[in-house]
CSV table of C-alpha atoms and ligand atoms in Angstrom, one decimal:
chain,number,residue,atom,x,y,z
A,16,UNK,CA,30.7,-10.9,-25.9
A,17,UNK,CA,30.0,-14.6,-25.2
A,18,UNK,CA,26.4,-15.5,-24.9
A,19,UNK,CA,25.7,-17.9,-22.0
A,20,UNK,CA,22.8,-20.3,-22.1
A,21,UNK,CA,21.5,-21.2,-18.7
A,22,UNK,CA,18.7,-23.6,-17.7
A,23,UNK,CA,15.7,-21.7,-16.3
A,24,UNK,CA,16.1,-23.3,-12.9
A,25,UNK,CA,16.5,-21.5,-9.6
A,26,UNK,CA,20.2,-20.7,-10.1
A,27,UNK,CA,19.6,-19.5,-13.7
A,28,UNK,CA,16.8,-17.3,-12.6
A,29,UNK,CA,18.9,-15.7,-9.9
A,30,UNK,CA,21.7,-15.0,-12.4
A,31,UNK,CA,19.3,-13.6,-14.9
A,32,UNK,CA,17.7,-11.4,-12.2
A,33,UNK,CA,21.1,-10.1,-11.2
A,34,UNK,CA,21.9,-9.3,-14.9
A,35,UNK,CA,18.6,-7.4,-15.3
A,36,UNK,CA,19.2,-5.4,-12.1
A,37,UNK,CA,22.7,-4.5,-13.4
A,38,UNK,CA,21.1,-3.0,-16.6
A,39,UNK,CA,21.8,-5.9,-18.9
A,40,UNK,CA,19.5,-7.5,-21.5
A,41,UNK,CA,18.6,-11.2,-21.1
A,42,UNK,CA,16.8,-13.7,-23.5
A,43,UNK,CA,13.8,-15.0,-21.6
A,44,UNK,CA,11.3,-17.8,-22.2
A,45,UNK,CA,7.6,-16.9,-22.2
A,46,UNK,CA,4.5,-18.9,-23.3
A,47,UNK,CA,4.2,-16.9,-26.5
A,48,UNK,CA,7.8,-16.5,-27.9
A,49,UNK,CA,11.2,-15.8,-26.4
A,50,UNK,CA,11.6,-12.2,-25.3
A,51,UNK,CA,14.7,-10.0,-25.0
A,52,UNK,CA,14.2,-8.5,-21.5
A,53,UNK,CA,15.5,-5.5,-19.7
A,54,UNK,CA,14.6,-3.3,-16.7
A,55,UNK,CA,11.6,-1.3,-18.1
A,56,UNK,CA,12.3,1.7,-15.9
A,57,UNK,CA,16.0,1.9,-16.9
A,58,UNK,CA,16.2,3.8,-20.2
A,59,UNK,CA,19.8,2.8,-20.9
A,60,UNK,CA,19.0,-0.9,-20.4
A,61,UNK,CA,16.0,-0.5,-22.7
A,62,UNK,CA,18.2,1.2,-25.3
A,63,UNK,CA,20.4,-2.0,-25.3
A,64,UNK,CA,17.3,-4.0,-26.4
A,65,UNK,CA,16.8,-1.8,-29.5
A,66,UNK,CA,20.5,-2.0,-30.2
A,67,UNK,CA,20.8,-5.8,-30.0
A,68,UNK,CA,17.7,-6.3,-32.1
A,69,UNK,CA,18.3,-3.6,-34.7
A,70,UNK,CA,14.8,-2.6,-33.8
A,71,UNK,CA,13.5,0.8,-35.2
A,72,UNK,CA,13.1,3.3,-32.4
A,73,UNK,CA,9.5,4.0,-33.4
A,74,UNK,CA,8.4,0.5,-32.4
A,75,UNK,CA,7.4,0.4,-28.7
A,76,UNK,CA,8.0,-2.5,-26.4
A,77,UNK,CA,5.7,-4.6,-24.2
A,78,UNK,CA,6.2,-4.3,-20.5
A,79,UNK,CA,5.9,-7.6,-18.6
A,80,UNK,CA,4.5,-7.6,-15.1
A,81,UNK,CA,3.3,-10.1,-12.5
A,82,UNK,CA,-0.3,-8.8,-12.5
A,83,UNK,CA,-2.8,-6.1,-12.0
A,84,UNK,CA,-1.1,-4.4,-9.0
A,85,UNK,CA,2.2,-3.9,-10.8
A,86,UNK,CA,0.3,-2.8,-13.9
A,87,UNK,CA,-1.5,-0.1,-11.9
A,88,UNK,CA,1.9,1.4,-11.0
A,89,UNK,CA,2.7,1.9,-14.7
A,90,UNK,CA,-0.6,2.8,-16.4
A,91,UNK,CA,-4.1,4.3,-15.8
A,92,UNK,CA,-6.3,1.3,-16.1
A,93,UNK,CA,-9.8,1.6,-17.6
A,94,UNK,CA,-12.6,-0.6,-16.3
A,95,UNK,CA,-12.3,-2.5,-19.6
A,96,UNK,CA,-8.6,-3.1,-19.1
A,97,UNK,CA,-9.2,-4.4,-15.6
A,98,UNK,CA,-12.0,-6.8,-16.7
A,99,UNK,CA,-9.7,-8.2,-19.5
A,100,UNK,CA,-6.8,-8.6,-17.1
A,101,UNK,CA,-9.2,-10.5,-14.7
A,102,UNK,CA,-10.3,-12.7,-17.5
A,103,UNK,CA,-7.0,-13.5,-19.3
A,104,UNK,CA,-4.0,-12.8,-17.1
A,105,UNK,CA,-1.6,-14.4,-16.7
A,106,UNK,CA,-1.6,-15.3,-20.4
A,107,UNK,CA,-1.0,-14.2,-24.0
A,108,UNK,CA,-2.9,-10.9,-23.9
A,109,UNK,CA,-1.2,-7.4,-24.0
A,110,UNK,CA,-3.3,-4.4,-23.0
A,111,UNK,CA,-2.5,-0.9,-24.2
A,112,UNK,CA,-3.4,1.7,-21.6
A,113,UNK,CA,-2.5,5.4,-20.9
A,114,UNK,CA,0.9,5.4,-19.3
A,115,UNK,CA,2.0,7.0,-16.1
A,116,UNK,CA,5.1,9.3,-16.0
A,117,UNK,CA,7.4,6.7,-14.5
A,118,UNK,CA,7.5,4.8,-17.8
A,119,UNK,CA,10.4,6.1,-19.9
A,120,UNK,CA,9.8,7.5,-23.4
A,121,UNK,CA,12.0,4.9,-25.0
A,122,UNK,CA,9.8,2.1,-23.9
A,123,UNK,CA,6.6,3.6,-25.5
A,124,UNK,CA,8.4,5.2,-28.5
A,125,UNK,CA,7.1,8.5,-27.2
A,126,UNK,CA,3.4,7.3,-27.3
A,127,UNK,CA,1.1,8.4,-24.5
A,128,UNK,CA,0.2,4.7,-23.9
A,129,UNK,CA,2.1,1.7,-22.7
A,130,UNK,CA,1.6,-2.0,-23.6
A,131,UNK,CA,1.4,-4.3,-20.6
A,132,UNK,CA,1.3,-8.1,-20.2
A,133,UNK,CA,1.4,-10.6,-17.4
A,134,UNK,CA,3.0,-13.8,-18.8
A,135,UNK,CA,2.1,-17.2,-17.5
A,136,UNK,CA,5.4,-19.0,-18.2
A,137,UNK,CA,6.7,-20.2,-14.8
A,138,UNK,CA,10.3,-19.2,-15.5
A,139,UNK,CA,9.3,-15.7,-16.6
A,140,UNK,CA,7.1,-15.3,-13.5
A,141,UNK,CA,9.9,-16.5,-11.3
A,142,UNK,CA,12.2,-13.9,-12.9
A,143,UNK,CA,9.7,-11.1,-12.4
A,144,UNK,CA,9.4,-12.1,-8.8
A,145,UNK,CA,13.1,-12.6,-8.1
A,146,UNK,CA,14.1,-9.3,-9.8
A,147,UNK,CA,11.2,-7.2,-8.5
A,148,UNK,CA,11.3,-5.4,-11.9
A,149,UNK,CA,8.9,-4.7,-14.6
A,150,UNK,CA,10.6,-6.2,-17.7
A,151,UNK,CA,10.3,-4.6,-21.1
A,152,UNK,CA,10.7,-7.3,-23.7
A,153,UNK,CA,10.1,-7.5,-27.4
A,154,UNK,CA,10.6,-10.8,-29.2
A,155,UNK,CA,14.3,-12.0,-29.0
A,156,UNK,CA,15.0,-12.0,-32.8
A,157,UNK,CA,16.8,-9.7,-35.1
A,158,UNK,CA,14.2,-7.1,-36.2
A,159,UNK,CA,12.1,-8.5,-39.1
A,160,UNK,CA,13.1,-12.2,-38.7
A,161,UNK,CA,10.7,-14.9,-37.6
A,162,UNK,CA,10.1,-14.7,-33.8
A,163,UNK,CA,12.1,-17.2,-31.7
A,164,UNK,CA,10.2,-20.0,-30.2
A,165,UNK,CA,13.2,-22.0,-28.8
A,166,UNK,CA,16.5,-21.0,-27.2
A,167,UNK,CA,18.3,-22.1,-30.4
A,168,UNK,CA,16.5,-19.4,-32.3
A,169,UNK,CA,17.6,-16.7,-29.9
A,170,UNK,CA,21.2,-17.9,-30.2
A,171,UNK,CA,21.0,-18.1,-34.0
A,172,UNK,CA,20.0,-14.4,-34.1
A,173,UNK,CA,21.6,-12.8,-31.1
A,174,UNK,CA,24.7,-14.9,-30.1
A,175,UNK,CA,27.5,-12.5,-29.3
A,176,UNK,CA,25.2,-9.6,-28.9
A,177,UNK,CA,23.6,-10.4,-25.5
A,178,UNK,CA,25.2,-11.9,-22.3
A,179,UNK,CA,22.6,-14.5,-21.4
A,180,UNK,CA,19.7,-16.6,-22.6
A,181,UNK,CA,17.5,-18.5,-20.1
A,182,UNK,CA,16.6,-21.9,-21.5
A,183,UNK,CA,13.0,-22.7,-20.8
A,184,UNK,CA,12.5,-25.1,-23.7
A,185,UNK,CA,10.2,-24.5,-26.6
A,186,UNK,CA,7.4,-22.0,-26.3
A,187,UNK,CA,3.9,-23.4,-25.8
A,188,UNK,CA,1.8,-21.0,-27.9
A,189,UNK,CA,4.4,-20.0,-30.5
A,190,UNK,CA,2.8,-16.7,-31.6
A,191,UNK,CA,3.2,-13.3,-30.0
A,192,UNK,CA,0.5,-12.1,-27.7
A,193,UNK,CA,-2.8,-10.5,-28.7
A,194,UNK,CA,-2.4,-6.7,-28.4
A,195,UNK,CA,-5.6,-4.9,-27.4
A,196,UNK,CA,-6.2,-1.2,-27.2
A,197,UNK,CA,-8.2,-1.0,-23.9
A,198,UNK,CA,-8.2,2.9,-23.7
A,199,UNK,CA,-11.8,3.2,-24.9
A,200,UNK,CA,-15.1,1.6,-24.0
A,201,UNK,CA,-14.7,-1.3,-26.5
A,202,UNK,CA,-11.7,-3.5,-27.0
A,203,UNK,CA,-9.8,-3.0,-30.2
A,204,UNK,CA,-7.4,-5.8,-31.4
A,205,UNK,CA,-4.3,-4.2,-32.8
A,206,UNK,CA,-2.5,-7.5,-33.3
A,207,UNK,CA,-4.3,-10.9,-33.2
A,208,UNK,CA,-2.9,-13.7,-31.0
A,209,UNK,CA,-4.0,-16.8,-29.1
A,210,UNK,CA,-6.6,-14.8,-27.1
A,211,UNK,CA,-9.0,-14.4,-30.0
A,212,UNK,CA,-11.6,-11.7,-30.7
A,213,UNK,CA,-14.3,-14.3,-30.0
A,214,UNK,CA,-12.9,-14.9,-26.5
A,215,UNK,CA,-12.5,-11.2,-25.8
A,216,UNK,CA,-16.1,-10.5,-27.0
A,217,UNK,CA,-17.4,-13.2,-24.6
A,218,UNK,CA,-16.0,-11.1,-21.7
A,219,UNK,CA,-16.4,-7.5,-23.0
A,220,UNK,CA,-19.7,-7.9,-24.9
A,221,UNK,CA,-18.0,-6.9,-28.2
A,222,UNK,CA,-14.6,-6.8,-29.8
A,223,UNK,CA,-13.3,-4.7,-32.7
A,224,UNK,CA,-10.3,-5.7,-34.9
A,225,UNK,CA,-8.2,-2.9,-36.4
A,226,UNK,CA,-8.5,-3.2,-40.2
A,227,UNK,CA,-4.7,-2.8,-40.5
A,228,UNK,CA,-4.3,-6.0,-38.5
A,229,UNK,CA,-5.1,-8.0,-41.7
A,230,UNK,CA,-4.0,-5.8,-44.6
A,231,UNK,CA,-1.0,-3.6,-45.5
A,232,UNK,CA,-1.2,0.0,-44.3
A,233,UNK,CA,-2.3,2.5,-46.9
A,234,UNK,CA,0.0,5.3,-48.1
A,235,UNK,CA,0.1,7.9,-45.3
A,236,UNK,CA,-2.1,5.8,-43.0
A,237,UNK,CA,-1.2,6.1,-39.3
A,238,UNK,CA,-0.4,2.8,-37.6
A,239,UNK,CA,-2.4,2.2,-34.4
A,240,UNK,CA,0.2,-0.3,-33.5
A,241,UNK,CA,3.6,1.0,-34.8
A,242,UNK,CA,5.0,-2.5,-35.2
A,243,UNK,CA,2.6,-3.1,-38.1
A,244,UNK,CA,4.5,-0.6,-40.1
A,245,UNK,CA,7.5,-2.8,-40.4
A,246,UNK,CA,8.1,-5.9,-42.5
A,247,UNK,CA,7.9,-8.8,-40.0
A,248,UNK,CA,8.3,-12.4,-39.2
A,249,UNK,CA,10.0,-13.0,-42.6
A,250,UNK,CA,12.2,-15.9,-43.5
A,251,UNK,CA,15.0,-15.3,-46.0
A,252,UNK,CA,13.2,-17.2,-48.7
A,253,UNK,CA,10.3,-15.2,-50.2
A,254,UNK,CA,6.9,-16.6,-49.1
A,255,UNK,CA,3.7,-16.7,-51.2
A,256,UNK,CA,0.3,-17.3,-49.7
A,257,UNK,CA,-2.4,-19.0,-51.9
A,258,UNK,CA,-6.1,-18.5,-51.1
A,259,UNK,CA,-9.1,-20.2,-52.6
A,260,UNK,CA,-10.9,-23.6,-52.9
A,261,UNK,CA,-8.5,-26.4,-51.8
A,262,UNK,CA,-8.3,-28.2,-55.2
A,263,UNK,CA,-7.5,-25.0,-57.0
A,264,UNK,CA,-5.0,-23.9,-54.4
A,265,UNK,CA,-3.2,-27.2,-54.6
A,266,UNK,CA,-3.1,-27.0,-58.5
A,267,UNK,CA,-1.8,-23.5,-58.3
A,268,UNK,CA,0.9,-24.3,-55.8
A,269,UNK,CA,2.0,-27.4,-57.8
A,270,UNK,CA,2.2,-25.2,-60.9
A,271,UNK,CA,4.4,-22.7,-59.1
A,272,UNK,CA,6.6,-25.4,-57.7
A,273,UNK,CA,7.1,-26.8,-61.2
A,274,UNK,CA,8.2,-23.3,-62.4
A,275,UNK,CA,10.7,-22.6,-59.6
A,276,UNK,CA,13.6,-24.7,-58.4
A,277,UNK,CA,13.9,-25.2,-54.6
A,278,UNK,CA,10.4,-24.3,-53.8
A,279,UNK,CA,8.8,-25.9,-50.7
A,280,UNK,CA,5.2,-26.2,-49.5
A,281,UNK,CA,3.9,-25.3,-46.0
A,282,UNK,CA,0.5,-26.7,-45.2
A,283,UNK,CA,-1.6,-28.5,-42.5
A,284,UNK,CA,-0.9,-32.2,-42.1
A,285,UNK,CA,-4.3,-33.2,-43.7
A,286,UNK,CA,-3.3,-31.3,-46.9
A,287,UNK,CA,0.0,-33.1,-47.4
A,288,UNK,CA,-1.5,-35.8,-49.8
A,289,UNK,CA,-2.2,-33.0,-52.3
A,290,UNK,CA,1.5,-32.3,-52.5
A,291,UNK,CA,3.1,-35.7,-52.9
A,292,UNK,CA,6.5,-35.7,-54.5
A,293,UNK,CA,7.2,-32.1,-53.4
A,294,UNK,CA,9.3,-30.8,-50.6
A,295,UNK,CA,6.8,-30.2,-47.8
A,296,UNK,CA,6.7,-28.9,-44.2
A,297,UNK,CA,3.7,-29.9,-42.0
A,298,UNK,CA,2.0,-27.3,-39.8
A,299,UNK,CA,0.5,-30.2,-37.8
A,300,UNK,CA,-3.0,-31.4,-37.1
A,301,UNK,CA,-4.8,-28.2,-36.2
A,302,UNK,CA,-4.4,-24.4,-35.8
A,303,UNK,CA,-2.9,-24.8,-32.3
A,304,UNK,CA,-0.1,-27.0,-33.6
A,305,UNK,CA,0.3,-24.7,-36.6
A,306,UNK,CA,0.8,-21.7,-34.2
A,307,UNK,CA,3.3,-23.7,-32.1
A,308,UNK,CA,5.3,-24.7,-35.2
A,309,UNK,CA,5.0,-21.8,-37.6
A,310,UNK,CA,8.1,-19.7,-36.8
A,311,UNK,CA,10.3,-22.7,-36.3
A,312,UNK,CA,9.3,-24.1,-39.7
A,313,UNK,CA,10.1,-20.8,-41.4
A,314,UNK,CA,13.6,-20.9,-39.9
A,315,UNK,CA,13.9,-24.6,-40.9
A,316,UNK,CA,12.9,-23.8,-44.5
A,317,UNK,CA,15.7,-21.3,-44.7
A,318,UNK,CA,18.2,-23.8,-43.2
A,319,UNK,CA,17.1,-26.5,-45.7
A,320,UNK,CA,18.0,-24.1,-48.5
A,321,UNK,CA,14.5,-23.5,-49.6
A,322,UNK,CA,14.3,-20.9,-52.3
A,323,UNK,CA,10.6,-20.1,-52.1
A,324,UNK,CA,7.9,-21.1,-49.6
A,325,UNK,CA,4.4,-21.6,-50.8
A,326,UNK,CA,1.8,-21.7,-48.1
A,327,UNK,CA,-2.0,-22.4,-48.2
A,328,UNK,CA,-4.0,-19.6,-46.6
A,329,UNK,CA,-5.8,-20.7,-43.4
A,330,UNK,CA,-9.3,-19.8,-42.3
A,331,UNK,CA,-9.3,-16.4,-40.6
A,332,UNK,CA,-11.3,-17.5,-37.6
A,333,UNK,CA,-10.2,-18.2,-34.0
A,334,UNK,CA,-6.4,-18.7,-33.9
A,335,UNK,CA,-6.5,-18.7,-37.8
A,336,UNK,CA,-6.7,-14.9,-37.6
A,337,UNK,CA,-3.4,-14.6,-35.8
A,338,UNK,CA,-1.7,-17.2,-38.1
A,339,UNK,CA,-2.9,-15.3,-41.2
A,340,UNK,CA,-1.7,-12.0,-39.7
A,341,UNK,CA,1.8,-13.5,-39.3
A,342,UNK,CA,1.8,-15.3,-42.6
A,343,UNK,CA,0.6,-12.3,-44.6
A,344,UNK,CA,3.4,-10.1,-43.1
A,345,UNK,CA,6.0,-12.9,-43.6
A,346,UNK,CA,4.8,-12.9,-47.2
A,347,UNK,CA,5.0,-9.1,-47.4
A,348,UNK,CA,1.3,-9.4,-48.5
A,349,UNK,CA,2.1,-11.6,-51.6
A,350,UNK,CA,-1.3,-13.3,-51.4
A,351,UNK,CA,-2.6,-14.9,-54.6
A,352,UNK,CA,-6.3,-15.7,-54.9
A,353,UNK,CA,-7.2,-18.6,-57.3
B,410,AMP,P1,7.0,-7.4,-30.0
B,410,AMP,O1,7.2,-7.2,-28.6
B,410,AMP,O2,8.2,-7.4,-30.8
B,410,AMP,O3,6.1,-8.6,-30.3
B,410,AMP,O4,6.1,-6.1,-30.5
B,410,AMP,C1,5.2,-5.5,-29.6
B,410,AMP,C2,4.0,-5.1,-30.3
B,410,AMP,O5,3.2,-4.3,-29.5
B,410,AMP,C3,4.3,-4.2,-31.6
B,410,AMP,O6,3.5,-4.5,-32.6
B,410,AMP,C4,4.1,-2.8,-31.0
B,410,AMP,O7,3.8,-1.9,-32.1
B,410,AMP,C5,2.9,-3.0,-30.1
B,410,AMP,N1,2.8,-2.0,-29.1
B,410,AMP,C6,3.7,-1.8,-28.0
B,410,AMP,N2,3.3,-0.7,-27.3
B,410,AMP,C7,2.2,-0.1,-27.9
B,410,AMP,C8,1.4,1.0,-27.7
B,410,AMP,N3,1.6,1.8,-26.7
B,410,AMP,N4,0.3,1.2,-28.6
B,410,AMP,C9,0.1,0.3,-29.6
B,410,AMP,N5,0.9,-0.7,-29.9
B,410,AMP,C10,1.9,-1.0,-29.1
B,411,MG,MG1,8.7,-9.0,-32.6
């Protein structure tokens, strides 16, 4: 199959809507990462997503909708879910709510709940409107690889496996949405993202973060969010995270670089002077830029032939929590404290 890349203009959106209505999968831009979309209520179309990605069947998908009205047709919304939608939709927040029977089992991996999000990207909104569908879409990468934040990444992973990618340019946020369980009285963050626990607490009064969001699952522990069971976001080169006071972190990373040929360093711009003479990738000026660049840089490091990536740990506050969640999984929890 040849994969077509179409600009996300009116003509492209009409073509993509037709493909979705015909049961095909389409690469779609969103403000978080590129998604691999299909008609959420068509089980055969959804099966094609799992097939193209090589995604384990026990990892449920996020269903994209225009807003609250469409969400209400798919799930039983709690007052908490509604207040979070009112505060953060459209935007990078996914809400987990009890599903209604119309939602096929394959979408939720058999769970009694469904994950819902209203994206803010204009092309994705136009596609939802034009197709009239709810669009199930996980990230448009091969399962386990860094998420795609540009159309080139989708093509690198899925060229020949899907008919069409809508090109909406690079993704603004660069990290997947915050996933929040809104089935109870208090919000519980299952996967951190750009909508931070601090922002959610400001609306809901409080916000819990699932412990498994920031550490590996224990033997036999049930995953609240099944996606956390799987190795994720990983470049081909092994990644090591180093945590501690800046001077000691830099000394440790420099030592590791001296021991291993082809190592490269991934740090914020302001930390580059500590790594002069080494091969470096800059995460940018702040955590927002780091989120925007992270997945693209992991892919670039592989393309540059990097044999090991050494990254400084980031502060686990605000957007830093989401960045560290992704980095820790990309490192398969190889986190060295110094
Ligand atoms: P992706 O779309 O690839 O970014 O992955 C979607 C994320 O949402 C995964 O981590 C899933 O485990 C999570 N998710 C989807 N549906 C549910 C659900 N019903 N309950 C809990 N987590 C979910
Ligand atoms: Mg994903």
